[in-house]
Amino acid sequence: MTGNWVLARRRALAAVPVLLILVLATFLLLELASGDAVDAYLVTSGGGDATLVAQLRQHYGLDQSVLARLWIYLAALAHLDLGWSVAFDRPVSALITERLPNTLLLMGSALALSFGLGSLLGVVAGARPGSLTDRLLSVGSLALYAVPGFWLGLVLVLFFTVDLRWLPGSGIETIASGKTGLARAADIARHLVLPVAALGFIYLALFLRVMRSAMAEVWQLDFVTFAQAKGLSRARIVWRHVARNALLPLVTMLGLQAAAMLGGSVVIESVFAIPGFGRLASEAVAGRDGPLLAGIILVSAVMVIAINLAIDLLYAWLDPRIGARQAG
Amino acid sequence: MAFLRRYLRSGAGMAGLLILAAIALAALAAPWLAPRDPLAIAGPALLPPFSDAGLPLGTDRLGRDVLAGLIHGARASLAVGLAAMAAALLIGSVVGTVAGFAGGLVDEALMRITDAFQVVPRFLLALAFVSTLGPSIGTVVLAIALGAWTEPARLVRAQVLSLRERDFVAAARVIGMHPAEIAFREILPNALTPALAIAALIVAAAVLIEAALSFLGLGDPNIVTWGTMIAEGRNLLRTAPSLSLLPGLALVVTVLGIYLVSEGIGEALDRRGRAAP
């Protein structure tokens, strides 16, 4: 257990310079952009005179130099304060905590679907390498992996919302439905079916392929031959011996895809009009909102780092040969 | 040559090569296959596919030729994919070589920067970059490359670390070659293979990211891309689904072709059949 703490603390320390680089890069990027938050505000509000512009700049501290603003931002960040969004005129942390649950719900459900069903189908394909089922699943998953998520979303909307009218194709819940408790949860679940499928199916294909090829390698190992020689049933060998030992590469892949999945949900949120984290990012950029964009990038980086730490701890738990100490 | 022979024996590799060759041919021959400006109006609006021999796949909301759009879209997809891959490999191999060869603080600093780029979702990075600097084909390529160089950098660095202690490097030092010359002329060419092996996957990811960016309205507005075509067809999903279905299918076939080529390269590089993910 102490090994886990050592690993967690070391990761947290290593994250500090990484996050610092990200803050610097965000500020640099916004310096390269044309116009600041006040310019962006004036474009949407229809303009204003020079006094108003100067007043606004002073109010939000935009009249100061980049370095001064960067310093103020970092000083606040040291107290875990993500600053004030200029575009929304609200604290960045409030905006993020408001939007993040929708994205986490979407990502989490898609991850559960793709990992669960993907590994299951991977076992089916990997149980008999080279069989017809294996070939069909391999080709099918490669084709599915080539499908852009946003387009899959549109195709699903075409079938299930436009043609069959079974499922809603936009939003996270019915507006002003007045539903509470279980009825509301069911309503949200209905809204999530299509976006989760659009985001999850592509990763399902990936997990299927990783599981299948990992199993193909385990089949070659001596202990499987031994299990066969002992006369164990095929099902027992597949599940207890081969699939179980092929799980580790799958867990690694889960960590590697965490960042990609967060990025993928940005597009899916836009297709299905879900007010999530990704939409907030688009709005931050459109509003030249430095603190908000930096906050979004920092929070997503922290999430990815945390997921990878969790994966490493899980890895050490799944494979006792790898101590948490070595996993770092 | 042995590599080529093994590649040609791979079924997946050959299938992928045929698919990509067809698409690349269409992209290269676009000025002859569809000589008119694909953004110009070619006929009546919303002509359904297969109803006019002159406009085989019909027209969109504004009467633009869908087939011409698909052909010119192939140009954009392949060009962005290949350019982003080249840029990512260039940045990645320079960073990887310098980090691995210099070691110490330089290595530490470069690897922390690599970490920083790796923990931010690539698409979020590309989105932020393109929307701040404005959508043009150059910023799109750069935005995609910025998210894609980290993996080649790590692969090249790992190779450089194992290569720099070899005898031929020591020999180069003895004859008085400049360290930069040793790093880039002696070590880098030998360290590139693992990074080249994932080149096809970088192209595939780049094609998909470019499509998603143009779908969100962040593509170059002066060229036709499949992502823009899908986005424009989206509002007519009920009346003319083919407008968003066809460019999507073109994307799927292209990306599938690239994956198959990548699988062929994998099989040719090692016989144990390291599958593409």
Coordinates of C-alpha atoms in Angstrom, one line a residue:
Chain A
M1 CA 0.0 0.0 0.0
T2 CA 2.9 2.4 0.8
G3 CA 4.2 1.7 -2.7
N4 CA 1.0 3.1 -4.1
W5 CA 1.4 6.3 -2.1
V6 CA 5.0 6.7 -3.2
L7 CA 3.8 6.4 -6.8
A8 CA 0.9 8.8 -6.4
R9 CA 3.1 11.4 -4.7
R10 CA 5.8 11.1 -7.3
R11 CA 3.3 11.5 -10.1
A12 CA 1.8 14.6 -8.5
L13 CA 5.3 16.2 -8.2
A14 CA 6.1 15.3 -11.9
A15 CA 2.8 16.9 -12.9
V16 CA 3.8 20.3 -11.6
P17 CA 6.3 21.3 -14.4
V18 CA 4.0 19.7 -17.0
L19 CA 1.0 21.9 -15.9
L20 CA 3.3 24.9 -15.8
I21 CA 4.3 24.3 -19.4
L22 CA 0.7 24.1 -20.3
V23 CA -0.2 27.4 -18.7
L24 CA 2.7 29.1 -20.5
A25 CA 1.7 27.5 -23.9
T26 CA -1.9 28.6 -23.5
F27 CA -0.9 32.2 -22.7
L28 CA 1.5 32.2 -25.6
L29 CA -1.1 30.9 -28.0
L30 CA -3.6 33.6 -27.0
E31 CA -0.9 36.2 -27.4
L32 CA -0.5 35.0 -31.0
A33 CA -4.3 35.4 -31.6
S34 CA -5.7 38.5 -33.1
G35 CA -7.6 40.5 -30.4
D36 CA -8.2 39.9 -26.7
A37 CA -11.3 39.1 -24.7
V38 CA -12.6 42.7 -24.8
D39 CA -12.3 42.8 -28.6
A40 CA -14.2 39.5 -28.8
Y41 CA -16.9 41.0 -26.5
L42 CA -17.2 44.1 -28.6
V43 CA -17.7 42.0 -31.7
T44 CA -20.6 40.2 -30.2
S45 CA -22.1 43.2 -28.4
G46 CA -22.0 45.5 -31.4
G47 CA -19.1 47.8 -30.4
G48 CA -18.4 50.5 -27.9
D49 CA -16.5 53.8 -27.6
A50 CA -12.9 54.1 -26.5
T51 CA -13.7 55.0 -22.9
L52 CA -15.8 51.8 -22.5
V53 CA -13.0 49.7 -24.1
A54 CA -10.4 51.2 -21.7
Q55 CA -12.7 50.7 -18.8
L56 CA -13.4 47.1 -19.6
R57 CA -9.7 46.4 -20.2
Q58 CA -8.9 47.9 -16.8
H59 CA -11.7 46.0 -15.1
Y60 CA -10.5 42.6 -16.3
G61 CA -6.8 43.5 -15.9
L62 CA -6.2 43.2 -19.6
D63 CA -4.4 46.5 -19.8
Q64 CA -1.4 44.9 -18.0
S65 CA 1.4 43.1 -19.8
V66 CA 1.3 39.4 -20.5
L67 CA 4.0 38.7 -17.9
A68 CA 2.0 40.5 -15.2
R69 CA -1.2 38.7 -16.1
L70 CA 0.7 35.4 -16.2
W71 CA 2.1 36.1 -12.8
I72 CA -1.3 37.0 -11.3
Y73 CA -2.8 33.8 -12.9
L74 CA 0.0 31.6 -11.5
A75 CA -0.3 33.2 -8.0
A76 CA -4.0 32.5 -8.0
L77 CA -3.4 28.9 -9.3
A78 CA -1.1 28.2 -6.4
H79 CA -4.3 28.6 -4.2
L80 CA -6.2 26.3 -6.7
D81 CA -8.1 29.4 -8.0
L82 CA -8.7 29.0 -11.7
G83 CA -9.5 32.7 -12.2
W84 CA -12.4 34.6 -13.7
S85 CA -13.9 34.0 -17.1
V86 CA -14.1 37.2 -19.1
A87 CA -16.5 35.8 -21.6
F88 CA -19.0 34.5 -19.1
D89 CA -18.2 37.0 -16.3
R90 CA -18.2 34.1 -13.8
P91 CA -15.5 32.1 -12.0
V92 CA -13.9 29.5 -14.3
S93 CA -14.2 26.8 -11.7
A94 CA -18.0 27.3 -11.5
L95 CA -18.3 27.0 -15.2
I96 CA -16.1 23.9 -15.4
T97 CA -17.9 22.1 -12.5
E98 CA -21.2 22.9 -14.2
R99 CA -20.2 21.4 -17.5
L100 CA -17.9 18.6 -16.5
P101 CA -20.6 16.2 -15.2
N102 CA -22.2 15.9 -18.7
T103 CA -18.9 15.1 -20.3
L104 CA -17.9 12.7 -17.6
L105 CA -21.3 10.9 -18.0
L106 CA -20.8 10.7 -21.7
M107 CA -17.2 9.6 -21.5
G108 CA -17.8 7.1 -18.6
S109 CA -20.7 5.4 -20.3
A110 CA -18.9 5.2 -23.6
L111 CA -15.8 3.8 -21.9
A112 CA -17.9 1.2 -20.0
L113 CA -19.7 0.2 -23.3
S114 CA -16.5 0.0 -25.4
F115 CA -14.4 -1.7 -22.7
G116 CA -17.1 -4.2 -21.7
L117 CA -18.4 -5.2 -25.1
G118 CA -15.1 -4.8 -26.8
S119 CA -13.2 -7.1 -24.5
L120 CA -16.0 -9.6 -24.6
L121 CA -16.1 -9.7 -28.4
G122 CA -12.3 -9.8 -28.3
V123 CA -12.4 -13.0 -26.3
V124 CA -15.0 -14.4 -28.8
A125 CA -12.6 -13.6 -31.7
G126 CA -9.4 -14.7 -29.8
A127 CA -10.9 -17.9 -28.5
R128 CA -10.3 -19.6 -31.9
P129 CA -7.7 -17.7 -33.8
G130 CA -8.1 -17.9 -37.6
S131 CA -11.7 -19.1 -37.4
L132 CA -14.4 -17.6 -39.5
T133 CA -15.8 -15.7 -36.5
D134 CA -12.3 -14.3 -35.7
R135 CA -11.9 -13.2 -39.3
L136 CA -15.3 -11.5 -39.5
L137 CA -14.8 -9.7 -36.2
S138 CA -11.3 -8.6 -37.2
V139 CA -12.3 -7.2 -40.5
G140 CA -15.5 -5.6 -39.0
S141 CA -13.6 -4.0 -36.2
L142 CA -11.0 -2.6 -38.5
A143 CA -13.7 -1.0 -40.6
L144 CA -15.5 0.3 -37.6
Y145 CA -12.3 1.8 -36.3
A146 CA -12.0 3.8 -39.5
V147 CA -15.4 5.5 -39.0
P148 CA -15.3 9.1 -37.8
G149 CA -17.3 9.4 -34.6
F150 CA -19.2 12.5 -35.6
W151 CA -20.3 10.9 -38.8
L152 CA -21.4 7.7 -37.0
G153 CA -23.4 10.1 -34.8
L154 CA -25.2 11.5 -37.8
V155 CA -25.9 8.1 -39.3
L156 CA -27.4 7.0 -35.9
V157 CA -29.5 10.1 -35.8
L158 CA -30.7 9.4 -39.4
F159 CA -31.8 5.9 -38.4
F160 CA -33.0 6.3 -34.9
T161 CA -34.3 9.8 -34.7
V162 CA -35.3 10.7 -38.3
D163 CA -36.5 7.4 -39.6
L164 CA -37.6 5.3 -36.6
R165 CA -38.2 8.2 -34.2
W166 CA -37.2 6.0 -31.3
L167 CA -34.6 8.2 -29.6
P168 CA -33.9 11.9 -29.2
G169 CA -31.0 13.2 -31.3
S170 CA -29.9 16.3 -29.3
G171 CA -29.5 17.7 -25.8
I172 CA -28.9 15.9 -22.5
E173 CA -32.5 15.9 -21.2
T174 CA -35.9 17.1 -22.3
I175 CA -36.2 20.9 -21.7
A176 CA -38.5 21.8 -18.8
S177 CA -39.7 18.2 -18.5
G178 CA -40.4 18.7 -14.8
K179 CA -39.2 15.2 -14.2
T180 CA -37.4 14.2 -11.0
G181 CA -35.6 11.2 -9.6
L182 CA -35.8 8.0 -11.6
A183 CA -38.0 9.5 -14.4
R184 CA -35.3 12.2 -15.0
A185 CA -32.5 9.6 -14.9
A186 CA -34.4 7.6 -17.5
D187 CA -34.9 10.7 -19.6
I188 CA -31.1 11.5 -19.5
A189 CA -30.3 7.9 -20.3
R190 CA -32.6 8.0 -23.4
H191 CA -30.7 11.1 -24.6
L192 CA -27.4 9.5 -24.0
V193 CA -27.9 6.3 -26.0
L194 CA -26.9 7.8 -29.4
P195 CA -24.0 9.9 -28.3
V196 CA -22.6 7.1 -26.2
A197 CA -22.9 4.7 -29.1
A198 CA -21.2 7.2 -31.5
L199 CA -18.3 7.8 -29.1
G200 CA -18.0 4.3 -27.8
F201 CA -18.3 2.1 -30.9
I202 CA -15.0 3.3 -32.3
Y203 CA -13.2 2.4 -29.1
L204 CA -15.1 -0.8 -28.9
A205 CA -13.4 -1.8 -32.2
L206 CA -10.0 -0.8 -30.7
F207 CA -10.4 -2.8 -27.5
L208 CA -11.7 -5.8 -29.5
R209 CA -8.5 -5.8 -31.6
V210 CA -6.2 -5.3 -28.7
M211 CA -7.8 -8.2 -26.7
R212 CA -7.7 -10.4 -29.8
S213 CA -4.0 -9.9 -30.5
A214 CA -3.1 -10.1 -26.8
M215 CA -4.9 -13.5 -26.6
A216 CA -3.1 -14.7 -29.8
E217 CA 0.2 -14.1 -27.9
V218 CA -0.9 -15.9 -24.7
W219 CA -2.0 -18.9 -26.7
Q220 CA 1.6 -19.5 -27.6
L221 CA 2.8 -19.7 -23.9
D222 CA 3.8 -22.9 -22.2
F223 CA 1.2 -22.7 -19.4
V224 CA -1.6 -22.8 -21.9
T225 CA -0.1 -25.9 -23.5
F226 CA 0.1 -27.3 -20.0
A227 CA -3.5 -26.6 -19.3
Q228 CA -4.5 -28.3 -22.6
A229 CA -2.3 -31.3 -21.6
K230 CA -4.1 -31.5 -18.3
G231 CA -7.3 -31.9 -20.3
L232 CA -9.1 -28.8 -19.1
S233 CA -12.2 -27.8 -21.0
R234 CA -11.7 -25.3 -23.8
A235 CA -14.1 -22.8 -22.2
R236 CA -12.1 -23.0 -19.0
I237 CA -8.8 -22.5 -20.8
V238 CA -10.1 -19.5 -22.8
W239 CA -11.6 -17.7 -19.9
R240 CA -9.4 -18.6 -16.9
H241 CA -6.1 -18.9 -18.6
V242 CA -5.9 -17.0 -21.9
A243 CA -8.4 -14.1 -21.6
R244 CA -7.4 -13.3 -18.0
N245 CA -3.7 -13.0 -18.9
A246 CA -4.5 -11.0 -22.0
L247 CA -6.3 -8.3 -19.9
L248 CA -3.1 -6.3 -19.1
P249 CA -2.5 -4.8 -22.6
L250 CA -6.1 -3.9 -22.6
V251 CA -5.7 -1.9 -19.4
T252 CA -2.7 -0.2 -20.8
M253 CA -4.7 0.8 -23.9
L254 CA -7.4 2.2 -21.6
G255 CA -4.9 4.6 -20.1
L256 CA -3.5 5.6 -23.5
Q257 CA -7.0 6.3 -24.9
A258 CA -8.2 8.4 -22.0
A259 CA -7.0 11.7 -23.6
A260 CA -8.2 10.7 -27.0
M261 CA -11.7 9.9 -25.7
L262 CA -11.9 13.3 -23.9
G263 CA -11.0 14.9 -27.3
G264 CA -13.5 12.7 -29.1
S265 CA -16.3 13.8 -26.8
V266 CA -15.7 17.5 -27.8
V267 CA -16.9 16.6 -31.3
I268 CA -19.7 14.3 -30.2
E269 CA -21.0 17.0 -27.8
S270 CA -21.2 19.4 -30.7
V271 CA -23.1 16.8 -32.9
F272 CA -25.7 16.1 -30.2
A273 CA -25.8 19.6 -28.7
I274 CA -24.8 18.4 -25.2
P275 CA -23.7 21.3 -23.0
G276 CA -20.4 19.8 -21.9
F277 CA -16.8 20.5 -21.4
G278 CA -16.0 20.4 -25.1
R279 CA -18.6 23.0 -26.0
L280 CA -17.2 25.1 -23.3
A281 CA -13.8 24.9 -24.9
S282 CA -15.2 26.1 -28.3
E283 CA -16.9 29.0 -26.5
A284 CA -13.7 29.9 -24.6
V285 CA -11.7 30.1 -27.8
A286 CA -14.4 32.1 -29.6
G287 CA -14.4 34.6 -26.7
R288 CA -10.6 34.9 -26.5
D289 CA -11.1 33.9 -22.9
G290 CA -7.5 33.1 -21.6
P291 CA -8.3 32.0 -18.1
L292 CA -11.2 29.8 -19.2
L293 CA -9.1 28.1 -22.0
A294 CA -6.2 27.6 -19.6
G295 CA -8.6 26.2 -17.0
I296 CA -10.1 23.8 -19.5
I297 CA -6.7 22.6 -20.7
L298 CA -5.4 22.3 -17.1
V299 CA -8.4 20.4 -15.9
S300 CA -8.3 18.0 -18.8
A301 CA -4.6 17.4 -18.3
V302 CA -5.1 16.7 -14.6
M303 CA -7.9 14.3 -15.5
V304 CA -5.7 12.4 -18.0
I305 CA -2.8 12.3 -15.4
A306 CA -5.2 11.0 -12.7
I307 CA -6.7 8.4 -15.0
N308 CA -3.1 7.2 -15.9
L309 CA -2.2 7.0 -12.3
A310 CA -5.3 5.0 -11.6
I311 CA -4.5 2.7 -14.5
D312 CA -1.0 2.1 -13.1
L313 CA -2.3 1.3 -9.7
L314 CA -4.8 -1.1 -11.3
Y315 CA -2.0 -2.6 -13.3
A316 CA 0.0 -3.4 -10.2
W317 CA -3.0 -4.9 -8.6
L318 CA -3.8 -7.1 -11.6
D319 CA -0.3 -8.3 -12.0
P320 CA 1.4 -8.8 -8.7
R321 CA 4.8 -9.3 -10.5
I322 CA 4.8 -5.5 -11.2
G323 CA 5.0 -3.6 -7.9
A324 CA 3.6 0.0 -7.9
R325 CA 7.2 1.1 -7.3
Q326 CA 8.2 -0.2 -10.7
A327 CA 5.1 1.0 -12.5
G328 CA 6.3 4.6 -12.1
Chain B
M1 CA 14.0 -5.1 -50.9
A2 CA 13.2 -7.9 -48.5
F3 CA 10.8 -5.5 -46.8
L4 CA 9.0 -4.8 -50.1
R5 CA 8.7 -8.5 -50.9
R6 CA 7.2 -9.2 -47.5
Y7 CA 4.9 -6.3 -47.9
L8 CA 3.6 -7.5 -51.3
R9 CA 2.9 -10.9 -49.7
S10 CA 0.6 -9.3 -47.1
G11 CA -3.1 -9.5 -48.1
A12 CA -4.1 -6.6 -45.9
G13 CA -1.2 -4.5 -47.2
M14 CA -2.1 -5.1 -50.8
A15 CA -5.8 -4.4 -50.3
G16 CA -4.9 -1.1 -48.6
L17 CA -2.5 -0.2 -51.3
L18 CA -5.1 -0.7 -54.0
I19 CA -7.7 1.4 -52.1
L20 CA -5.2 4.2 -51.5
A21 CA -3.9 4.1 -55.0
A22 CA -7.4 4.5 -56.4
I23 CA -8.1 7.5 -54.1
A24 CA -4.7 9.1 -54.7
L25 CA -5.2 8.7 -58.4
A26 CA -8.6 10.4 -58.2
A27 CA -7.1 13.2 -56.1
L28 CA -4.2 13.7 -58.5
A29 CA -6.4 13.6 -61.5
A30 CA -9.0 16.0 -60.0
P31 CA -8.2 18.9 -62.4
W32 CA -9.1 16.5 -65.4
L33 CA -11.8 14.4 -63.7
A34 CA -13.7 17.4 -62.4
P35 CA -12.3 20.5 -64.2
R36 CA -14.9 22.9 -62.9
D37 CA -14.5 24.7 -59.5
P38 CA -16.1 22.2 -57.0
L39 CA -17.4 25.3 -55.1
A40 CA -19.2 26.6 -58.2
I41 CA -22.9 26.0 -59.0
A42 CA -23.2 23.2 -61.6
G43 CA -26.9 22.5 -61.8
P44 CA -30.3 22.7 -60.1
A45 CA -30.1 22.4 -56.3
L46 CA -30.7 19.1 -54.5
L47 CA -30.6 16.9 -57.6
P48 CA -30.8 13.3 -56.2
P49 CA -28.0 10.9 -57.1
F50 CA -28.2 8.8 -60.3
S51 CA -30.7 11.1 -62.0
D52 CA -28.5 13.0 -64.4
A53 CA -25.6 11.5 -66.3
G54 CA -23.7 14.8 -66.2
L55 CA -24.0 15.0 -62.4
P56 CA -23.9 11.3 -61.4
L57 CA -24.0 11.8 -57.6
G58 CA -26.4 14.8 -57.8
T59 CA -26.0 18.2 -56.3
D60 CA -26.1 19.8 -52.9
R61 CA -28.3 22.6 -51.4
L62 CA -26.7 25.2 -53.7
G63 CA -26.5 23.1 -56.8
R64 CA -22.8 22.2 -56.5
D65 CA -21.6 18.9 -58.0
V66 CA -21.3 16.3 -55.2
L67 CA -19.0 14.0 -57.2
A68 CA -16.6 16.9 -58.0
G69 CA -16.7 17.7 -54.2
L70 CA -15.8 14.2 -53.3
I71 CA -12.9 14.1 -55.8
H72 CA -11.5 17.5 -54.7
G73 CA -12.1 16.5 -51.0
A74 CA -9.8 13.6 -51.5
R75 CA -7.0 16.0 -52.4
A76 CA -7.6 18.0 -49.1
S77 CA -7.7 14.9 -46.9
L78 CA -4.6 13.2 -48.4
A79 CA -2.6 16.5 -48.5
V80 CA -3.4 17.4 -44.9
G81 CA -2.8 13.8 -43.7
L82 CA 0.6 13.5 -45.4
A83 CA 1.8 17.0 -44.6
A84 CA 0.8 16.6 -40.9
M85 CA 2.5 13.3 -40.8
A86 CA 5.7 14.7 -42.3
A87 CA 5.6 17.7 -39.9
A88 CA 5.0 15.4 -36.9
L89 CA 7.9 13.1 -37.9
L90 CA 10.2 16.1 -38.4
I91 CA 9.4 17.7 -35.1
G92 CA 9.4 14.3 -33.3
S93 CA 12.7 13.1 -34.7
V94 CA 14.5 16.4 -34.0
V95 CA 13.2 16.5 -30.4
G96 CA 13.8 12.8 -29.9
T97 CA 17.4 12.9 -31.3
V98 CA 18.3 16.0 -29.3
A99 CA 16.8 14.7 -26.1
G100 CA 18.4 11.2 -26.4
F101 CA 21.8 12.5 -27.6
A102 CA 22.2 15.4 -25.3
G103 CA 20.8 13.7 -22.2
G104 CA 20.8 15.5 -18.8
L105 CA 18.8 18.7 -18.3
V106 CA 18.1 19.1 -22.0
D107 CA 16.6 15.6 -22.1
E108 CA 14.6 16.3 -18.9
A109 CA 13.2 19.6 -20.2
L110 CA 12.3 18.2 -23.7
M111 CA 10.6 15.1 -22.2
R112 CA 8.5 17.3 -19.8
I113 CA 7.4 19.3 -22.8
T114 CA 6.5 16.1 -24.6
D115 CA 4.5 15.0 -21.5
A116 CA 2.7 18.3 -21.5
F117 CA 1.6 17.8 -25.2
Q118 CA 0.7 14.2 -24.5
V119 CA -1.7 14.8 -21.5
V120 CA -3.8 17.3 -23.5
P121 CA -6.4 15.7 -25.8
R122 CA -5.1 16.1 -29.3
F123 CA -8.4 17.3 -30.6
L124 CA -8.7 19.9 -27.9
L125 CA -5.2 21.2 -28.8
A126 CA -6.0 21.3 -32.5
L127 CA -9.3 23.1 -31.8
A128 CA -7.7 25.7 -29.6
F129 CA -4.8 26.2 -32.1
V130 CA -6.9 26.6 -35.3
S131 CA -9.6 28.7 -33.7
T132 CA -7.1 31.2 -32.3
L133 CA -4.9 31.4 -35.4
G134 CA -7.7 31.2 -38.0
P135 CA -8.7 28.4 -40.2
S136 CA -6.3 27.9 -43.2
I137 CA -4.7 24.7 -44.5
G138 CA -1.4 25.6 -42.9
T139 CA -2.7 26.1 -39.4
V140 CA -4.8 22.9 -39.7
V141 CA -1.7 20.9 -40.7
L142 CA 0.4 22.5 -37.9
A143 CA -2.4 22.0 -35.3
I144 CA -2.6 18.3 -36.1
A145 CA 1.2 17.9 -36.1
L146 CA 1.4 19.6 -32.7
G147 CA -0.7 16.8 -31.2
A148 CA 1.0 14.0 -33.2
W149 CA 4.8 14.5 -32.8
T150 CA 5.1 13.2 -29.2
E151 CA 4.9 9.5 -30.1
P152 CA 7.6 9.6 -32.8
A153 CA 9.7 11.7 -30.4
R154 CA 9.6 9.1 -27.7
L155 CA 10.3 6.3 -30.2
V156 CA 13.3 8.1 -31.7
R157 CA 14.6 9.0 -28.3
A158 CA 14.5 5.4 -27.1
Q159 CA 16.4 4.3 -30.2
V160 CA 18.9 7.1 -29.9
L161 CA 19.6 6.1 -26.3
S162 CA 20.5 2.6 -27.3
L163 CA 22.4 3.7 -30.4
R164 CA 24.6 6.3 -28.9
E165 CA 26.8 3.8 -27.1
R166 CA 27.5 1.8 -30.3
D167 CA 30.9 1.5 -31.9
F168 CA 30.2 3.4 -35.0
V169 CA 29.2 6.4 -32.9
A170 CA 32.5 6.1 -30.9
A171 CA 34.3 5.9 -34.3
A172 CA 32.6 9.1 -35.5
R173 CA 33.7 10.8 -32.3
V174 CA 37.3 9.6 -32.7
I175 CA 37.5 11.1 -36.2
G176 CA 36.4 14.4 -34.8
M177 CA 32.9 14.8 -36.2
H178 CA 30.8 17.6 -34.7
P179 CA 28.2 16.2 -32.1
A180 CA 25.3 17.7 -34.1
E181 CA 26.6 16.0 -37.2
I182 CA 26.9 12.7 -35.3
A183 CA 23.4 13.0 -33.9
F184 CA 21.7 13.9 -37.2
R185 CA 23.8 12.1 -39.8
E186 CA 24.9 9.0 -38.0
I187 CA 22.3 8.3 -35.3
L188 CA 19.0 9.7 -36.6
P189 CA 18.8 7.7 -39.8
N190 CA 19.3 4.5 -37.8
A191 CA 16.8 5.5 -35.2
L192 CA 13.9 6.3 -37.6
T193 CA 12.5 2.8 -38.3
P194 CA 10.1 2.5 -35.3
A195 CA 8.8 6.0 -35.9
L196 CA 8.3 5.3 -39.7
A197 CA 6.4 2.2 -38.7
I198 CA 3.7 4.3 -37.1
A199 CA 3.7 6.9 -39.9
A200 CA 0.6 5.4 -41.5
L201 CA -1.3 5.6 -38.3
I202 CA -0.4 9.2 -37.9
V203 CA -1.8 9.9 -41.4
A204 CA -5.0 8.1 -40.5
A205 CA -5.4 10.1 -37.3
A206 CA -4.6 13.3 -39.1
V207 CA -7.3 12.6 -41.8
L208 CA -9.9 12.0 -39.1
I209 CA -8.9 15.1 -37.1
E210 CA -9.0 17.3 -40.2
A211 CA -12.4 16.0 -41.0
A212 CA -13.7 16.7 -37.5
L213 CA -12.2 20.2 -37.6
S214 CA -13.8 21.1 -40.9
F215 CA -17.1 19.5 -39.6
L216 CA -17.0 22.0 -36.8
G217 CA -16.5 24.8 -39.3
L218 CA -12.7 25.2 -38.7
G219 CA -11.5 24.0 -42.1
D220 CA -10.1 26.2 -44.7
P221 CA -13.2 27.9 -46.2
N222 CA -11.7 28.1 -49.7
I223 CA -11.3 24.4 -50.3
V224 CA -13.8 21.5 -50.4
T225 CA -13.2 19.0 -47.6
W226 CA -15.3 15.9 -46.8
G227 CA -15.8 17.2 -43.2
T228 CA -17.4 20.5 -44.6
M229 CA -19.6 18.5 -47.0
I230 CA -20.8 16.4 -44.1
A231 CA -21.5 19.5 -42.0
E232 CA -23.4 21.1 -44.8
G233 CA -25.4 18.0 -45.5
R234 CA -26.3 17.6 -41.8
N235 CA -29.1 20.2 -42.0
L236 CA -30.7 18.2 -44.8
L237 CA -30.4 14.8 -43.1
R238 CA -34.1 14.2 -43.6
T239 CA -34.5 15.3 -47.2
A240 CA -31.2 14.5 -48.7
P241 CA -29.3 12.0 -46.5
S242 CA -26.8 11.2 -49.3
L243 CA -25.2 14.6 -49.0
S244 CA -23.7 13.7 -45.6
L245 CA -23.6 9.9 -46.1
L246 CA -21.4 9.9 -49.3
P247 CA -18.5 12.1 -48.0
G248 CA -18.5 10.1 -44.7
L249 CA -18.2 6.8 -46.7
A250 CA -15.3 8.3 -48.6
L251 CA -13.6 9.1 -45.3
V252 CA -14.2 5.6 -43.9
V253 CA -12.8 3.9 -47.1
T254 CA -9.7 6.2 -47.1
V255 CA -9.0 5.7 -43.4
L256 CA -9.6 1.9 -43.8
G257 CA -7.1 1.9 -46.7
I258 CA -4.5 3.6 -44.5
Y259 CA -5.1 1.1 -41.7
L260 CA -4.7 -1.8 -44.1
V261 CA -1.4 -0.4 -45.4
S262 CA -0.2 0.1 -41.8
E263 CA -1.1 -3.5 -41.1
G264 CA 0.9 -4.5 -44.2
I265 CA 3.9 -2.5 -43.0
G266 CA 3.6 -4.1 -39.6
E267 CA 3.6 -7.6 -41.1
A268 CA 6.6 -6.8 -43.3
L269 CA 8.6 -5.3 -40.5
D270 CA 8.2 -8.3 -38.2
R271 CA 6.9 -11.6 -39.1
R272 CA 5.2 -12.2 -35.8
G273 CA 2.4 -10.0 -37.1
R274 CA 2.3 -7.0 -34.8
A275 CA -1.2 -5.9 -35.6
A276 CA -2.2 -2.3 -36.0
P277 CA -4.5 -1.2 -33.1

